[in-house]
């Protein structure tokens, strides 16, 4: 009867200690009480297991605290607005403010300054004429095109529709503009080596 | 307007040409007349199921070679440019190179003075040897050793068939084509065929030029101008009253192999157009050719 009792007790205690049940199961016929555990089950008995658990609780807590502190610091740093990239074109370089570089201003005679003023006015008139001529030429060309499209419409509707469609292959269109001298045939240009010293800013 | 018409009538012969391209084509007779401006067509338009309009359609290509070098400055432009350069020089600050020149000049004058003490001079070592003036001279030498191509070659300018003429202006391609009984100078054209857009007709006109491998970029699908003329009353039939020629602009991208000297086309500037094309034709074509 005591054996059966002990067996019941063992079974009860083995249910409580579930992970090591298979071990206990092997030895339950020898175990008399859980408090006199055999050596094999030392590591898995309840009181012994309790100690390493305490260590685990402290360590993760400490690590978590560290991580939270780091995150808070990062957030504080991130809240600061990023430094603006300076626009180098708008900053007058110190070289230009150097007084030793100033040229002595020449004295202009009255005729000279008058001549300059009159030349400026002539130039203004010349450019205005040029501009009007350009505008007129463009208007004429547009008028010619409008007439052409009208005539085409009278001819056939489908050709007219085909003419109105935009041409997707036209753009991007590039054309090298005129230089001062025409290109030389069979000219080998020398290698242009250069050191790129542009400053690249990152935010 | 009347004078050139009379001249044209006197010049032209009454040639009767019948030509039929398609199986169902009509043959027609064309002739010049002095009552209005006419030019004969090469072929007649065949009567199709949807022949609602009595006009023959043709497409022509206005091929331009854009200027290769910048144009010479006019007198006022030259004066203004000189004045601007002078102004900019006066309002500017001294550059590093100029400062160096001044310092070198000063040092030379100090060296040549009687009470010159080289120990007082700041030792700068190698920099003393290379004067800024020497640098300038060496740059001048380098520039002189480079020979750029000539801007203007008088021989090339006179040769109307060469593409290298008048590099500062834009040139137009003008071809001599058989129109009616005559060979006329006009922008290359060809008749429209069923099933193609007018732009394709213009591309075909360019490709069908004899002995010419021109590569061109057509600017858009829309025509830039139109020239229409009615046939003389005697030659008018129900299906063909006249011809409408639609012009398409193109920019020359590659001239290809040089054409044979006897090729029937010329490169002309805008102001030389009147010499080759008929006046009424020139009036219409002038409008969309920009010679700015």
Short mmCIF file of C-alpha atoms in Angstrom, two decimals:
data_model
loop_
_atom_site.label_atom_id
_atom_site.label_comp_id
_atom_site.label_asym_id
_atom_site.label_seq_id
_atom_site.Cartn_x
_atom_site.Cartn_y
_atom_site.Cartn_z
CA UNK A 1 0.00 0.00 0.00
CA UNK A 2 2.82 2.40 0.75
CA UNK A 3 4.31 1.47 -2.61
CA UNK A 4 1.10 2.34 -4.40
CA UNK A 5 0.87 5.56 -2.40
CA UNK A 6 4.38 6.44 -3.26
CA UNK A 7 3.66 5.60 -6.90
CA UNK A 8 0.67 7.90 -6.86
CA UNK A 9 2.71 10.63 -5.24
CA UNK A 10 5.42 10.14 -7.82
CA UNK A 11 2.95 10.34 -10.63
CA UNK A 12 1.52 13.52 -9.18
CA UNK A 13 4.94 15.07 -8.80
CA UNK A 14 5.99 13.84 -12.18
CA UNK A 15 3.00 15.60 -13.70
CA UNK A 16 4.19 18.82 -12.06
CA UNK A 17 7.69 18.40 -13.39
CA UNK A 18 6.64 17.82 -16.99
CA UNK A 19 9.93 18.26 -18.96
CA UNK A 20 11.72 15.68 -17.00
CA UNK A 21 8.79 13.33 -16.88
CA UNK A 22 10.44 10.80 -19.17
CA UNK A 23 13.41 10.62 -16.80
CA UNK A 24 11.21 10.23 -13.79
CA UNK A 25 9.16 7.78 -15.73
CA UNK A 26 12.19 5.60 -16.10
CA UNK A 27 13.00 5.78 -12.46
CA UNK A 28 9.63 6.21 -10.86
CA UNK A 29 9.60 2.70 -9.68
CA UNK A 30 12.79 3.44 -7.60
CA UNK A 31 11.82 6.95 -6.36
CA UNK A 32 10.30 7.01 -2.98
CA UNK A 33 9.73 10.75 -2.66
CA UNK A 34 10.68 13.74 -4.82
CA UNK A 35 12.74 15.23 -2.04
CA UNK A 36 15.24 12.37 -2.24
CA UNK A 37 15.86 12.72 -5.92
CA UNK A 38 18.50 10.49 -7.51
CA UNK A 39 21.58 12.06 -9.03
CA UNK A 40 20.29 11.77 -12.59
CA UNK A 41 17.43 14.08 -11.86
CA UNK A 42 19.45 16.64 -9.93
CA UNK A 43 19.49 19.18 -12.70
CA UNK A 44 15.85 18.94 -13.36
CA UNK A 45 14.46 19.10 -9.82
CA UNK A 46 12.42 22.14 -8.90
CA UNK A 47 14.63 23.91 -6.30
CA UNK A 48 17.75 23.56 -8.39
CA UNK A 49 16.03 24.88 -11.43
CA UNK A 50 14.94 27.94 -9.58
CA UNK A 51 18.43 29.45 -9.20
CA UNK A 52 19.47 29.85 -12.88
CA UNK A 53 16.03 31.29 -13.55
CA UNK A 54 16.77 34.17 -11.23
CA UNK A 55 19.91 34.99 -13.20
CA UNK A 56 18.02 34.94 -16.44
CA UNK A 57 15.49 37.42 -15.11
CA UNK A 58 18.10 39.92 -14.10
CA UNK A 59 20.20 39.75 -17.29
CA UNK A 60 17.44 40.29 -19.79
CA UNK A 61 16.12 43.11 -17.66
CA UNK A 62 19.50 44.80 -17.61
CA UNK A 63 19.94 44.35 -21.34
CA UNK A 64 16.48 45.68 -21.98
CA UNK A 65 17.18 48.73 -19.88
CA UNK A 66 20.39 49.35 -21.83
CA UNK A 67 18.61 49.02 -25.13
CA UNK A 68 15.86 51.40 -24.06
CA UNK A 69 18.37 53.98 -22.99
CA UNK A 70 20.16 53.68 -26.34
CA UNK A 71 16.88 54.05 -28.20
CA UNK A 72 15.96 57.15 -26.22
CA UNK A 73 19.33 58.71 -26.98
CA UNK A 74 18.93 57.93 -30.66
CA UNK A 75 15.48 59.48 -30.70
CA UNK A 76 16.81 62.62 -29.07
CA UNK A 77 19.55 62.84 -31.66
CA UNK A 78 17.17 62.20 -34.52
CA UNK A 79 14.85 64.97 -33.37
CA UNK A 80 17.53 67.53 -34.16
CA UNK A 81 16.83 68.90 -37.71
CA UNK A 82 19.53 67.98 -40.25
CA UNK A 83 22.13 70.54 -41.12
CA UNK A 84 21.28 72.42 -44.29
CA UNK A 85 23.58 71.88 -47.26
CA UNK A 86 25.23 75.22 -48.05
CA UNK A 87 24.67 76.59 -51.56
CA UNK A 88 28.18 77.35 -52.68
CA UNK A 89 27.10 79.72 -55.42
CA UNK A 90 25.48 82.07 -52.94
CA UNK A 91 28.46 82.29 -50.59
CA UNK A 92 30.86 85.03 -51.64
CA UNK A 93 34.34 83.50 -51.43
CA UNK A 94 36.76 85.32 -49.17
CA UNK A 95 39.04 85.95 -52.15
CA UNK A 96 36.60 88.44 -53.65
CA UNK A 97 36.45 90.58 -50.51
CA UNK A 98 40.19 91.03 -50.53
CA UNK A 99 40.99 94.70 -50.88
CA UNK A 100 44.40 94.21 -52.44
CA UNK A 101 42.67 92.88 -55.55
CA UNK A 102 40.85 96.03 -56.50
CA UNK A 103 41.63 97.49 -59.86
CA UNK A 104 42.23 101.20 -60.13
CA UNK A 105 39.09 102.56 -61.79
CA UNK A 106 40.03 104.32 -65.03
CA UNK A 107 38.86 107.85 -65.65
CA UNK A 108 36.61 108.04 -68.69
CA UNK A 109 36.44 111.13 -70.81
CA UNK A 110 33.09 112.71 -71.44
CA UNK A 111 33.07 111.58 -75.09
CA UNK A 112 33.85 108.05 -74.06
CA UNK A 113 31.00 107.79 -71.59
CA UNK A 114 28.61 109.48 -74.03
CA UNK A 115 29.66 107.08 -76.74
CA UNK A 116 28.97 104.16 -74.46
CA UNK A 117 25.52 105.40 -73.57
CA UNK A 118 24.63 105.97 -77.22
CA UNK A 119 25.94 102.54 -78.19
CA UNK A 120 23.77 100.96 -75.53
CA UNK A 121 20.71 102.69 -76.95
CA UNK A 122 21.59 101.63 -80.48
CA UNK A 123 22.03 98.10 -79.30
CA UNK A 124 18.65 98.19 -77.61
CA UNK A 125 17.00 99.32 -80.83
CA UNK A 126 18.85 96.68 -82.86
CA UNK A 127 17.86 93.90 -80.52
CA UNK A 128 14.25 95.07 -80.52
CA UNK A 129 14.14 94.93 -84.32
CA UNK A 130 15.65 91.48 -84.24
CA UNK A 131 13.08 90.32 -81.74
CA UNK A 132 10.17 91.64 -83.76
CA UNK A 133 11.54 90.01 -86.90
CA UNK A 134 11.79 86.70 -85.06
CA UNK A 135 8.27 86.92 -83.73
CA UNK A 136 6.95 87.76 -87.18
CA UNK A 137 8.82 84.89 -88.78
CA UNK A 138 7.46 82.44 -86.24
CA UNK A 139 3.92 83.75 -86.75
CA UNK A 140 4.25 83.35 -90.51
CA UNK A 141 5.45 79.79 -90.10
CA UNK A 142 2.55 79.00 -87.79
CA UNK A 143 0.11 80.52 -90.26
CA UNK A 144 1.57 78.42 -93.07
CA UNK A 145 1.16 75.30 -90.96
CA UNK A 146 -2.42 76.17 -90.07
CA UNK A 147 -3.26 76.60 -93.75
CA UNK A 148 -1.64 73.29 -94.58
CA UNK A 149 -3.65 71.49 -91.92
CA UNK A 150 -6.86 73.12 -93.15
CA UNK A 151 -6.22 71.98 -96.69
CA UNK A 152 -5.41 68.52 -95.46
CA UNK A 153 -8.65 68.41 -93.51
CA UNK A 154 -10.56 69.26 -96.66
CA UNK A 155 -8.78 66.44 -98.40
CA UNK A 156 -9.14 63.49 -96.10
CA UNK A 157 -10.08 63.18 -92.47
CA UNK A 158 -7.86 60.21 -91.69
CA UNK A 159 -4.73 61.85 -93.06
CA UNK A 160 -5.59 64.89 -91.01
CA UNK A 161 -5.92 62.81 -87.85
CA UNK A 162 -2.64 61.07 -88.61
CA UNK A 163 -0.96 64.45 -89.03
CA UNK A 164 -2.25 65.67 -85.68
CA UNK A 165 -0.78 62.74 -83.76
CA UNK A 166 2.36 63.58 -81.77
CA UNK A 167 5.56 61.84 -82.78
CA UNK A 168 6.94 59.86 -79.82
CA UNK A 169 10.26 59.12 -81.52
CA UNK A 170 11.17 62.76 -82.03
CA UNK A 171 12.20 63.49 -78.43
CA UNK A 172 14.80 63.47 -76.94
CA UNK A 173 16.21 65.43 -79.85
CA UNK A 174 19.78 66.69 -79.72
CA UNK A 175 21.72 68.81 -82.16
CA UNK A 176 25.18 70.29 -81.60
CA UNK A 177 25.09 74.01 -82.03
CA UNK A 178 27.49 76.04 -84.19
CA UNK A 179 31.06 76.46 -82.98
CA UNK A 180 33.53 79.15 -84.06
CA UNK A 181 35.48 76.92 -86.46
CA UNK A 182 34.22 73.89 -88.35
CA UNK A 183 35.25 70.45 -87.09
CA UNK A 184 38.59 69.15 -88.32
CA UNK A 185 38.49 65.81 -90.06
CA UNK A 186 40.81 63.23 -88.49
CA UNK A 187 41.65 65.33 -85.47
CA UNK A 188 42.76 63.50 -82.33
CA UNK A 189 41.85 65.50 -79.29
CA UNK A 190 44.34 65.24 -76.39
CA UNK A 191 43.20 63.43 -73.25
CA UNK A 192 41.65 65.80 -70.82
CA UNK A 193 42.62 64.60 -67.35
CA UNK A 194 41.20 66.51 -64.44
CA UNK A 195 40.82 66.18 -60.69
CA UNK A 196 37.27 66.61 -59.59
CA UNK A 197 37.29 68.59 -56.34
CA UNK A 198 33.57 69.26 -55.98
CA UNK A 199 32.39 68.90 -52.39
CA UNK A 200 29.63 66.34 -51.92
CA UNK A 201 27.44 66.90 -48.89
CA UNK A 202 25.36 64.20 -47.19
CA UNK A 203 22.63 64.90 -44.70
CA UNK B 1 2.62 88.59 -110.80
CA UNK B 2 1.49 88.85 -114.41
CA UNK B 3 4.98 89.40 -115.82
CA UNK B 4 6.55 86.20 -114.56
CA UNK B 5 3.47 84.25 -115.70
CA UNK B 6 3.89 85.50 -119.22
CA UNK B 7 7.54 84.64 -119.08
CA UNK B 8 6.68 81.17 -117.90
CA UNK B 9 4.11 80.70 -120.65
CA UNK B 10 6.59 81.85 -123.27
CA UNK B 11 9.22 79.49 -121.94
CA UNK B 12 7.09 76.39 -121.52
CA UNK B 13 6.25 74.09 -124.39
CA UNK B 14 2.98 72.36 -124.77
CA UNK B 15 4.02 68.86 -123.96
CA UNK B 16 1.40 66.23 -123.63
CA UNK B 17 2.38 63.37 -121.49
CA UNK B 18 0.21 60.45 -120.57
CA UNK B 19 1.30 58.26 -117.77
CA UNK B 20 -0.58 55.71 -115.73
CA UNK B 21 0.92 54.02 -112.75
CA UNK B 22 -1.87 51.89 -111.43
CA UNK B 23 -4.05 49.51 -113.38
CA UNK B 24 -7.15 51.60 -113.07
CA UNK B 25 -5.45 54.90 -113.72
CA UNK B 26 -6.65 57.55 -116.09
CA UNK B 27 -4.30 59.16 -118.47
CA UNK B 28 -4.49 62.87 -118.63
CA UNK B 29 -2.93 65.65 -120.56
CA UNK B 30 -1.38 68.64 -118.88
CA UNK B 31 -0.24 71.90 -120.29
CA UNK B 32 0.94 75.28 -119.19
CA UNK B 33 -1.31 78.24 -119.38
CA UNK B 34 -0.86 81.91 -118.72
CA UNK B 35 -4.12 82.62 -116.97
CA UNK B 36 -2.96 81.42 -113.56
CA UNK B 37 0.07 79.84 -112.05
CA UNK B 38 0.33 76.18 -113.08
CA UNK B 39 2.71 73.38 -112.92
CA UNK B 40 2.05 69.99 -114.44
CA UNK B 41 1.90 66.86 -112.40
CA UNK B 42 3.84 63.73 -113.16
CA UNK B 43 1.09 61.16 -112.70
CA UNK B 44 -2.62 61.29 -112.40
CA UNK B 45 -4.40 60.11 -109.32
CA UNK B 46 -6.13 56.83 -109.90
CA UNK B 47 -9.85 56.75 -109.27
CA UNK B 48 -10.46 54.86 -106.05
CA UNK B 49 -13.61 53.86 -104.24
CA UNK B 50 -13.43 56.83 -101.90
CA UNK B 51 -12.29 59.43 -104.42
CA UNK B 52 -14.28 62.28 -103.03
CA UNK B 53 -11.72 65.00 -103.57
CA UNK B 54 -10.50 65.94 -107.01
CA UNK B 55 -7.07 66.99 -105.79
CA UNK B 56 -3.93 64.97 -106.30
CA UNK B 57 -1.92 64.70 -103.10
CA UNK B 58 1.85 64.96 -103.06
CA UNK B 59 4.29 65.28 -100.21
CA UNK B 60 7.58 67.16 -100.38
CA UNK B 61 10.46 67.26 -97.97
CA UNK B 62 12.13 70.49 -96.89
CA UNK B 63 15.56 69.19 -95.85
CA UNK B 64 17.74 71.69 -94.00
CA UNK B 65 21.38 71.55 -93.07
CA UNK B 66 21.69 73.74 -89.99
CA UNK B 67 24.68 76.10 -89.65
CA UNK B 68 27.96 74.51 -88.59
CA UNK B 69 29.82 77.65 -87.51
CA UNK B 70 28.64 80.84 -85.87
CA UNK B 71 27.87 83.74 -88.15
CA UNK B 72 30.16 86.75 -88.38
CA UNK B 73 29.25 89.71 -86.20
CA UNK B 74 27.70 92.75 -87.83
CA UNK B 75 29.31 96.20 -87.23
CA UNK B 76 27.09 97.17 -84.32
CA UNK B 77 27.51 93.72 -82.78
CA UNK B 78 31.28 94.04 -82.98
CA UNK B 79 31.25 97.47 -81.36
CA UNK B 80 28.96 96.29 -78.60
CA UNK B 81 31.05 93.21 -77.94
CA UNK B 82 34.22 95.29 -77.61
CA UNK B 83 32.49 97.70 -75.27
CA UNK B 84 31.15 94.89 -73.08
CA UNK B 85 34.58 93.27 -72.81
CA UNK B 86 36.05 96.64 -71.80
CA UNK B 87 33.34 97.21 -69.19
CA UNK B 88 33.78 93.77 -67.73
CA UNK B 89 37.50 94.28 -67.46
CA UNK B 90 37.05 97.59 -65.69
CA UNK B 91 34.54 96.30 -63.18
CA UNK B 92 36.41 93.11 -62.31
CA UNK B 93 38.87 92.32 -59.54
CA UNK B 94 42.46 91.28 -60.11
CA UNK B 95 42.81 87.55 -60.69
CA UNK B 96 45.46 85.26 -59.16
CA UNK B 97 47.44 85.28 -62.37
CA UNK B 98 47.44 89.05 -62.57
CA UNK B 99 48.49 89.39 -58.93
CA UNK B 100 51.34 87.04 -59.63
CA UNK B 101 52.38 89.13 -62.63
CA UNK B 102 52.40 92.26 -60.49
CA UNK B 103 54.43 90.61 -57.75
CA UNK B 104 56.97 89.33 -60.24
CA UNK B 105 57.30 92.75 -61.79
CA UNK B 106 57.82 94.26 -58.35
CA UNK B 107 60.44 91.70 -57.47
CA UNK B 108 62.29 92.29 -60.72
CA UNK B 109 62.34 96.02 -60.09
CA UNK B 110 63.64 95.41 -56.56
CA UNK B 111 66.35 93.09 -57.86
CA UNK B 112 67.50 95.66 -60.36
CA UNK B 113 67.66 98.38 -57.70
CA UNK B 114 71.15 99.09 -56.42
CA UNK B 115 70.49 98.30 -52.77
CA UNK B 116 69.30 94.76 -53.37
CA UNK B 117 69.80 92.29 -50.59
CA UNK B 118 68.79 88.76 -51.52
CA UNK B 119 68.76 87.63 -47.90
CA UNK B 120 65.78 89.89 -47.13
CA UNK B 121 63.78 88.17 -49.80
CA UNK B 122 61.42 85.45 -48.62
CA UNK B 123 62.87 82.21 -49.82
CA UNK B 124 60.33 80.56 -52.04
CA UNK B 125 62.68 78.26 -53.87
CA UNK B 126 61.45 76.97 -57.17
CA UNK B 127 58.64 79.47 -57.53
CA UNK B 128 61.10 82.25 -58.16
CA UNK B 129 62.41 80.57 -61.28
CA UNK B 130 59.12 80.25 -63.13
CA UNK B 131 57.76 83.70 -63.75
CA UNK B 132 54.16 84.25 -64.59
CA UNK B 133 55.23 85.91 -67.82
CA UNK B 134 57.02 82.73 -68.86
CA UNK B 135 53.87 80.76 -68.27
CA UNK B 136 51.95 83.17 -70.46
CA UNK B 137 54.50 82.82 -73.23
CA UNK B 138 54.37 79.04 -73.10
CA UNK B 139 50.55 79.17 -73.35
CA UNK B 140 50.80 81.45 -76.39
CA UNK B 141 53.14 79.01 -78.04
CA UNK B 142 50.77 76.13 -77.46
CA UNK B 143 47.89 78.09 -78.97
CA UNK B 144 49.90 78.97 -82.05
CA UNK B 145 50.86 75.36 -82.62
CA UNK B 146 47.17 74.43 -83.02
CA UNK B 147 45.75 75.09 -86.49
CA UNK B 148 41.97 75.23 -86.56
CA UNK B 149 40.04 74.47 -89.74
CA UNK B 150 39.24 77.45 -91.93
CA UNK B 151 35.93 79.13 -91.36
CA UNK B 152 35.35 80.31 -94.90
CA UNK B 153 36.61 78.57 -98.01
CA UNK B 154 35.76 80.56 -101.12
CA UNK B 155 35.92 77.50 -103.40
CA UNK B 156 33.47 75.51 -101.37
CA UNK B 157 31.08 78.46 -101.22
CA UNK B 158 30.71 78.63 -104.96
CA UNK B 159 30.11 74.95 -105.43
CA UNK B 160 26.38 74.68 -105.09
CA UNK B 161 26.31 70.92 -104.85
CA UNK B 162 28.70 70.67 -101.93
CA UNK B 163 27.43 70.44 -98.39
CA UNK B 164 30.40 72.37 -97.05
CA UNK B 165 29.34 75.65 -98.58
CA UNK B 166 28.28 78.58 -96.44
CA UNK B 167 28.83 76.92 -93.10
CA UNK B 168 27.38 79.89 -91.26
CA UNK B 169 23.95 79.65 -92.93
CA UNK B 170 21.34 76.97 -93.08
CA UNK B 171 21.06 75.28 -96.47
CA UNK B 172 18.04 73.76 -98.22
CA UNK B 173 18.00 70.80 -100.53
CA UNK B 174 16.54 71.53 -103.96
CA UNK B 175 16.22 68.82 -106.57
CA UNK B 176 15.47 68.85 -110.24
CA UNK B 177 12.52 66.63 -110.92
CA UNK B 178 10.39 65.80 -113.90
CA UNK B 179 7.05 67.49 -113.56
CA UNK B 180 4.74 67.17 -116.51
CA UNK B 181 6.76 67.82 -119.60
CA UNK B 182 9.45 69.79 -117.87
CA UNK B 183 12.31 69.39 -115.52
CA UNK B 184 11.80 71.84 -112.73
CA UNK B 185 13.77 72.74 -109.65
CA UNK B 186 11.73 72.15 -106.59
CA UNK B 187 11.83 70.62 -103.14
CA UNK B 188 11.93 66.84 -103.57
CA UNK B 189 8.39 65.53 -103.81
CA UNK B 190 6.54 62.40 -104.66
CA UNK B 191 2.95 61.31 -105.01
CA UNK B 192 0.92 60.01 -102.10
CA UNK B 193 -0.06 56.36 -102.20
CA UNK B 194 -2.93 54.61 -100.48
CA UNK B 195 -2.24 53.25 -97.05
CA UNK B 196 0.51 55.56 -95.94
CA UNK B 197 0.54 58.82 -94.06
CA UNK B 198 1.82 61.95 -95.76
CA UNK B 199 4.93 61.92 -93.60
CA UNK B 200 5.79 58.47 -94.93
CA UNK B 201 5.34 59.83 -98.42
CA UNK B 202 7.79 62.61 -97.63
CA UNK B 203 10.28 60.08 -96.25
CA UNK B 204 9.88 58.09 -99.43
CA UNK B 205 10.49 61.24 -101.46
CA UNK B 206 13.78 61.75 -99.64
CA UNK B 207 14.84 58.15 -100.00
CA UNK B 208 14.00 58.00 -103.67
CA UNK B 209 16.40 60.79 -104.57
CA UNK B 210 18.96 59.40 -106.98
CA UNK B 211 22.38 58.68 -105.50
CA UNK B 212 21.81 60.29 -102.15
CA UNK B 213 22.19 58.68 -98.74
CA UNK B 214 20.74 61.44 -96.63
CA UNK B 215 19.75 60.66 -93.07
CA UNK B 216 17.24 63.13 -91.75
CA UNK B 217 15.14 63.71 -88.65
CA UNK B 218 11.60 64.62 -89.57
CA UNK B 219 10.11 67.20 -87.24
CA UNK B 220 6.69 65.88 -86.40
CA UNK B 221 3.80 64.37 -88.32
CA UNK B 222 2.13 67.61 -89.35
CA UNK B 223 2.93 69.38 -92.62
CA UNK B 224 4.47 72.83 -92.32
CA UNK B 225 3.12 74.29 -95.54
CA UNK B 226 1.01 73.62 -98.59
CA UNK B 227 1.19 74.63 -102.23
CA UNK B 228 -1.77 73.95 -104.41
CA UNK B 229 -2.27 74.64 -108.05
CA UNK B 230 -5.07 73.97 -110.47
CA UNK B 231 -4.51 72.32 -113.77
CA UNK B 232 -5.35 74.24 -116.93
CA UNK B 233 -9.06 74.07 -117.72
CA UNK B 234 -8.50 71.95 -120.76
CA UNK B 235 -6.82 69.26 -118.75
CA UNK B 236 -9.20 69.20 -115.82
CA UNK B 237 -11.29 66.12 -115.42
CA UNK B 238 -13.82 65.16 -112.82
CA UNK B 239 -11.33 63.30 -110.75
CA UNK B 240 -8.39 65.68 -110.90
CA UNK B 241 -8.71 69.40 -110.64
CA UNK B 242 -5.22 70.11 -109.42
CA UNK B 243 -2.51 69.12 -107.02
CA UNK B 244 -1.81 69.89 -103.40
CA UNK B 245 1.79 69.58 -102.32
CA UNK B 246 2.31 69.29 -98.56
CA UNK B 247 5.74 70.18 -97.19
CA UNK B 248 7.42 68.42 -94.29
CA UNK B 249 10.40 69.79 -92.45
CA UNK B 250 13.45 67.68 -91.78
CA UNK B 251 16.88 68.32 -90.35
CA UNK B 252 19.89 66.66 -91.93
CA UNK B 253 21.65 64.39 -89.46
CA UNK B 254 24.08 62.57 -91.73
CA UNK B 255 25.08 63.35 -95.27
CA UNK B 256 26.32 59.89 -96.08
CA UNK B 257 28.71 59.26 -98.97
CA UNK B 258 29.48 62.30 -101.17
CA UNK B 259 27.12 62.53 -104.10
CA UNK B 260 28.23 62.30 -107.71
CA UNK B 261 29.03 65.69 -109.31
CA UNK B 262 26.19 65.37 -111.79
CA UNK B 263 23.56 64.64 -109.20
CA UNK B 264 20.48 66.75 -109.85
CA UNK B 265 20.30 68.50 -106.54
CA UNK B 266 21.67 71.66 -104.97
CA UNK B 267 22.13 73.10 -101.55
CA UNK B 268 20.92 76.67 -101.55
CA UNK B 269 20.48 79.40 -98.98
CA UNK B 270 17.12 81.00 -98.43
CA UNK B 271 17.98 84.13 -100.42
CA UNK B 272 19.14 82.03 -103.39
CA UNK B 273 15.84 80.21 -103.64
CA UNK B 274 14.32 82.68 -106.08
CA UNK B 275 16.93 81.81 -108.67
CA UNK B 276 15.79 78.25 -108.90
CA UNK B 277 12.19 77.95 -107.83
CA UNK B 278 9.11 79.41 -109.42
CA UNK B 279 7.91 82.68 -107.84
CA UNK B 280 4.53 81.48 -106.56
CA UNK B 281 6.17 78.38 -105.19
CA UNK B 282 8.83 80.49 -103.49
CA UNK B 283 6.15 82.65 -101.92
CA UNK B 284 4.64 79.66 -100.18
CA UNK B 285 7.92 78.02 -99.26
CA UNK B 286 9.51 81.20 -97.91
CA UNK B 287 7.01 81.40 -95.12
CA UNK B 288 8.00 78.32 -93.21
CA UNK B 289 11.74 78.41 -93.78
CA UNK B 290 13.20 80.36 -90.89
CA UNK B 291 16.51 81.96 -91.67
CA UNK B 292 17.12 83.71 -88.37
#
